[in-house]
Every structure is written in structure tokens, then in C-alpha cells.
PDB file of C-alpha atoms in Angstrom:
ATOM      1  CA  MET A  41      70.126 -48.611  91.179  1.00 66.00           C
ATOM      2  CA  LYS A  42      72.354 -48.246  94.214  1.00 82.00           C
ATOM      3  CA  TYR A  43      72.146 -45.161  96.422  1.00 85.00           C
ATOM      4  CA  THR A  44      74.698 -43.821  98.877  1.00 86.00           C
ATOM      5  CA  ILE A  45      73.355 -42.278 102.067  1.00 86.00           C
ATOM      6  CA  PHE A  46      75.005 -39.247 103.667  1.00 84.00           C
ATOM      7  CA  ASN A  47      73.761 -38.723 107.209  1.00 83.00           C
ATOM      8  CA  ARG A  48      74.377 -35.305 108.750  1.00 78.00           C
ATOM      9  CA  ARG A  49      73.028 -33.746 111.931  1.00 80.00           C
ATOM     10  CA  THR A  50      70.206 -31.877 110.229  1.00 88.00           C
ATOM     11  CA  GLU A  51      69.648 -33.858 107.036  1.00 87.00           C
ATOM     12  CA  LEU A  52      69.732 -37.182 105.325  1.00 89.00           C
ATOM     13  CA  LEU A  53      70.881 -37.227 101.698  1.00 86.00           C
ATOM     14  CA  ARG A  54      70.290 -40.175  99.334  1.00 87.00           C
ATOM     15  CA  VAL A  55      72.353 -39.960  96.117  1.00 87.00           C
ATOM     16  CA  PRO A  56      72.717 -42.321  93.119  1.00 88.00           C
ATOM     17  CA  LEU A  57      76.480 -41.765  92.704  1.00 86.00           C
ATOM     18  CA  ALA A  58      76.803 -43.730  89.443  1.00 85.00           C
ATOM     19  CA  LYS A  59      74.147 -41.589  87.719  1.00 87.00           C
ATOM     20  CA  ALA A  60      76.149 -38.343  87.940  1.00 91.00           C
ATOM     21  CA  MET A  61      77.554 -36.565  84.896  1.00 94.00           C
ATOM     22  CA  PHE A  62      80.448 -35.225  86.952  1.00 95.00           C
ATOM     23  CA  TYR A  63      81.640 -34.241  90.409  1.00 95.00           C
ATOM     24  CA  GLU A  64      83.316 -30.924  91.092  1.00 96.00           C
ATOM     25  CA  ALA A  65      85.458 -30.091  94.116  1.00 96.00           C
ATOM     26  CA  TYR A  66      84.399 -27.179  96.285  1.00 94.00           C
ATOM     27  CA  GLY A  67      86.704 -26.841  99.289  1.00 91.00           C
ATOM     28  CA  ASN A  68      86.082 -29.712 101.716  1.00 91.00           C
ATOM     29  CA  TYR A  69      82.837 -30.528  99.927  1.00 93.00           C
ATOM     30  CA  CYS A  70      81.930 -31.324  96.352  1.00 94.00           C
ATOM     31  CA  TYR A  71      78.985 -31.004  94.009  1.00 94.00           C
ATOM     32  CA  GLY A  72      77.436 -33.880  92.118  1.00 92.00           C
ATOM     33  CA  VAL A  73      75.857 -32.724  88.867  1.00 94.00           C
ATOM     34  CA  PHE A  74      73.248 -34.942  87.235  1.00 93.00           C
ATOM     35  CA  PRO A  75      71.876 -35.099  83.653  1.00 92.00           C
ATOM     36  CA  ASN A  76      68.647 -33.332  84.632  1.00 91.00           C
ATOM     37  CA  LYS A  77      70.801 -30.326  85.686  1.00 91.00           C
ATOM     38  CA  GLN A  78      70.262 -31.046  89.373  1.00 91.00           C
ATOM     39  CA  LYS A  79      73.272 -30.013  91.434  1.00 93.00           C
ATOM     40  CA  VAL A  80      73.704 -31.604  94.862  1.00 90.00           C
ATOM     41  CA  MET A  81      76.237 -30.482  97.459  1.00 90.00           C
ATOM     42  CA  LEU A  82      77.799 -33.517  99.101  1.00 90.00           C
ATOM     43  CA  PRO A  83      79.271 -33.327 102.602  1.00 90.00           C
ATOM     44  CA  VAL A  84      82.532 -35.043 101.570  1.00 92.00           C
ATOM     45  CA  GLY A  85      85.534 -34.186  99.419  1.00 93.00           C
ATOM     46  CA  LEU A  86      86.336 -35.430  95.936  1.00 95.00           C
ATOM     47  CA  THR A  87      88.692 -38.148  97.222  1.00 94.00           C
ATOM     48  CA  ALA A  88      85.881 -39.686  99.306  1.00 92.00           C
ATOM     49  CA  ILE A  89      83.587 -39.668  96.249  1.00 92.00           C
ATOM     50  CA  GLU A  90      86.331 -41.284  94.189  1.00 91.00           C
ATOM     51  CA  ASN A  91      86.667 -44.056  96.798  1.00 90.00           C
ATOM     52  CA  LEU A  92      82.896 -44.612  96.924  1.00 88.00           C
ATOM     53  CA  LEU A  93      82.753 -44.827  93.122  1.00 88.00           C
ATOM     54  CA  HIS A  94      85.562 -47.407  93.107  1.00 86.00           C
ATOM     55  CA  GLN A  95      83.622 -49.499  95.637  1.00 83.00           C
ATOM     56  CA  GLN A  96      80.561 -49.426  93.362  1.00 78.00           C
ATOM     57  CA  ALA A  97      82.540 -49.997  90.138  1.00 71.00           C
ATOM     58  CA  ALA A  98      81.986 -53.755  90.110  1.00 66.00           C
ATOM     59  CA  GLU A  99      78.209 -53.265  90.232  1.00 63.00           C
ATOM     60  CA  THR A 100      77.859 -50.651  87.474  1.00 61.00           C
ATOM     61  CA  THR A 101      78.923 -50.145  83.889  1.00 61.00           C
ATOM     62  CA  GLN A 102      79.846 -46.526  84.560  1.00 64.00           C
ATOM     63  CA  THR A 103      83.464 -45.448  84.290  1.00 84.00           C
ATOM     64  CA  PHE A 104      84.584 -42.349  86.126  1.00 90.00           C
ATOM     65  CA  LEU A 105      87.798 -40.472  85.394  1.00 91.00           C
ATOM     66  CA  ARG A 106      89.563 -38.262  87.918  1.00 93.00           C
ATOM     67  CA  ILE A 107      90.793 -35.125  86.161  1.00 94.00           C
ATOM     68  CA  GLY A 108      93.163 -33.131  88.313  1.00 90.00           C
ATOM     69  CA  LYS A 109      92.105 -31.778  91.680  1.00 92.00           C
ATOM     70  CA  ARG A 110      88.798 -30.393  90.477  1.00 95.00           C
ATOM     71  CA  TYR A 111      86.752 -33.005  88.591  1.00 96.00           C
ATOM     72  CA  ILE A 112      85.622 -36.590  88.388  1.00 95.00           C
ATOM     73  CA  VAL A 113      83.684 -37.127  85.143  1.00 95.00           C
ATOM     74  CA  ASN A 114      81.497 -39.932  83.896  1.00 92.00           C
ATOM     75  CA  ALA A 115      83.449 -41.191  80.860  1.00 90.00           C
ATOM     76  CA  ASN A 116      80.262 -42.542  79.284  1.00 88.00           C
ATOM     77  CA  MET A 117      78.919 -38.982  79.074  1.00 92.00           C
ATOM     78  CA  ILE A 118      81.892 -37.434  77.239  1.00 93.00           C
ATOM     79  CA  VAL A 119      80.793 -36.321  73.765  1.00 93.00           C
ATOM     80  CA  GLN A 120      83.535 -33.868  72.827  1.00 94.00           C
ATOM     81  CA  VAL A 121      87.139 -33.147  73.746  1.00 94.00           C
ATOM     82  CA  ASN A 122      87.839 -29.652  72.414  1.00 94.00           C
ATOM     83  CA  LEU A 123      91.503 -28.685  72.660  1.00 94.00           C
ATOM     84  CA  THR A 124      91.033 -25.339  70.877  1.00 94.00           C
ATOM     85  CA  ASN A 125      88.420 -24.016  73.307  1.00 95.00           C
ATOM     86  CA  GLN A 126      89.838 -26.016  76.239  1.00 96.00           C
ATOM     87  CA  LYS A 127      86.501 -27.642  77.070  1.00 96.00           C
ATOM     88  CA  LEU A 128      85.243 -31.094  77.818  1.00 96.00           C
ATOM     89  CA  VAL A 129      81.608 -31.471  76.763  1.00 96.00           C
ATOM     90  CA  LEU A 130      79.316 -33.957  78.527  1.00 96.00           C
ATOM     91  CA  SER A 131      75.799 -35.047  77.585  1.00 94.00           C
ATOM     92  CA  ASP A 132      73.513 -38.037  78.004  1.00 92.00           C
ATOM     93  CA  PHE A 133      71.446 -37.158  74.894  1.00 91.00           C
ATOM     94  CA  GLU A 134      68.273 -37.764  76.893  1.00 91.00           C
ATOM     95  CA  HIS A 135      68.053 -34.412  78.656  1.00 91.00           C
ATOM     96  CA  GLU A 136      68.179 -31.030  76.990  1.00 90.00           C
ATOM     97  CA  GLY A 137      71.527 -29.264  76.793  1.00 89.00           C
ATOM     98  CA  ASN A 138      75.011 -30.302  77.794  1.00 93.00           C
ATOM     99  CA  PHE A 139      77.791 -29.382  80.181  1.00 94.00           C
ATOM    100  CA  ALA A 140      81.009 -27.754  78.979  1.00 96.00           C
ATOM    101  CA  LEU A 141      83.726 -28.010  81.610  1.00 96.00           C
ATOM    102  CA  PRO A 142      86.828 -25.810  81.359  1.00 96.00           C
ATOM    103  CA  MET A 143      89.978 -27.938  81.304  1.00 95.00           C
ATOM    104  CA  SER A 144      93.672 -27.457  80.716  1.00 94.00           C
ATOM    105  CA  LYS A 145      95.019 -28.501  77.322  1.00 95.00           C
ATOM    106  CA  GLU A 146      97.218 -31.086  79.006  1.00 95.00           C
ATOM    107  CA  ALA A 147      94.245 -32.726  80.746  1.00 94.00           C
ATOM    108  CA  LEU A 148      92.277 -32.761  77.499  1.00 95.00           C
ATOM    109  CA  LYS A 149      95.207 -34.284  75.602  1.00 93.00           C
ATOM    110  CA  ASN A 150      95.406 -37.041  78.210  1.00 91.00           C
ATOM    111  CA  ILE A 151      91.676 -37.768  77.893  1.00 90.00           C
ATOM    112  CA  LYS A 152      91.902 -37.794  74.087  1.00 89.00           C
ATOM    113  CA  ARG A 153      94.889 -40.147  74.232  1.00 88.00           C
ATOM    114  CA  LEU A 154      93.065 -42.437  76.651  1.00 85.00           C
ATOM    115  CA  TYR A 155      90.121 -42.754  74.276  1.00 82.00           C
ATOM    116  CA  GLU A 156      92.313 -43.247  71.227  1.00 83.00           C
ATOM    117  CA  ASN A 157      94.614 -45.851  72.806  1.00 82.00           C
ATOM    118  CA  ASN A 158      91.998 -47.850  74.687  1.00 74.00           C
ATOM    119  CA  GLY A 159      89.310 -47.758  72.011  1.00 62.00           C
ATOM    120  CA  ILE A 160      86.688 -46.733  74.561  1.00 59.00           C
ATOM    121  CA  TRP A 161      84.428 -45.165  71.919  1.00 56.00           C
ATOM    122  CA  LYS A 162      84.457 -48.182  69.605  1.00 51.00           C
TER     123      LYS A 162
END
């Protein structure tokens, strides 16, 4: 497993980027949320995380999708696209519970279309 190191003045943070369920933007920072419900604040924005994930893409089987300005989600963790309730549900089926992320209908339609057209769930 590959870790990314974030070195700040007062701390050193070691994060397995490819293990995250999703990343959520929070101003100039973002949160990485992991299957065990651990939430880690990262000292970079969502675009920097997206770039780091692209660099690691050749080494992992994880696929991450950028959804608008707010989220990057692990496509392998998507279990439900709910247009009625406008939620994207993520789970790894190994840890208790799941994550339901609020999304616009348009974003959810795009995700649904992506899965249908590319046969990702086959």
C-alpha cells in the first residue's frame, strides 16, 4: 500500500490516498473519509488530491470520480445512486454502516449514465 506524506510545520501526516471512500472539499483544505469512519483533514485542496490520485492510478485498481467542486469518490465503493432522494451511497461492505452523500440530480444522472454505458458494475 502506498502512502502520501504531508509535512507541515507542526505535524507529519501519512495517508493511504487510494483507501479513501471519498474526499470532500472544505475551503482550501479537504477531508479524506475512510471506510472505518475515520475523517482526516488534509492540508491541500481537492484539485491537489485529484492530481495525487492520478499519479497513483497506474499502481492501484481504485477509480476515483470527481463530482463537481465538492467531492471525489471512490467508484469501487458506490453501492447506490438514488435520484429520488438525491443521494449517492458508498460502502465497502466490510465496515458497519455506509455514507450517503447529498448530490444534485444532474450529477447523479451522470454517474448512473457512466455506469450504464461503461459497464463498470459488470
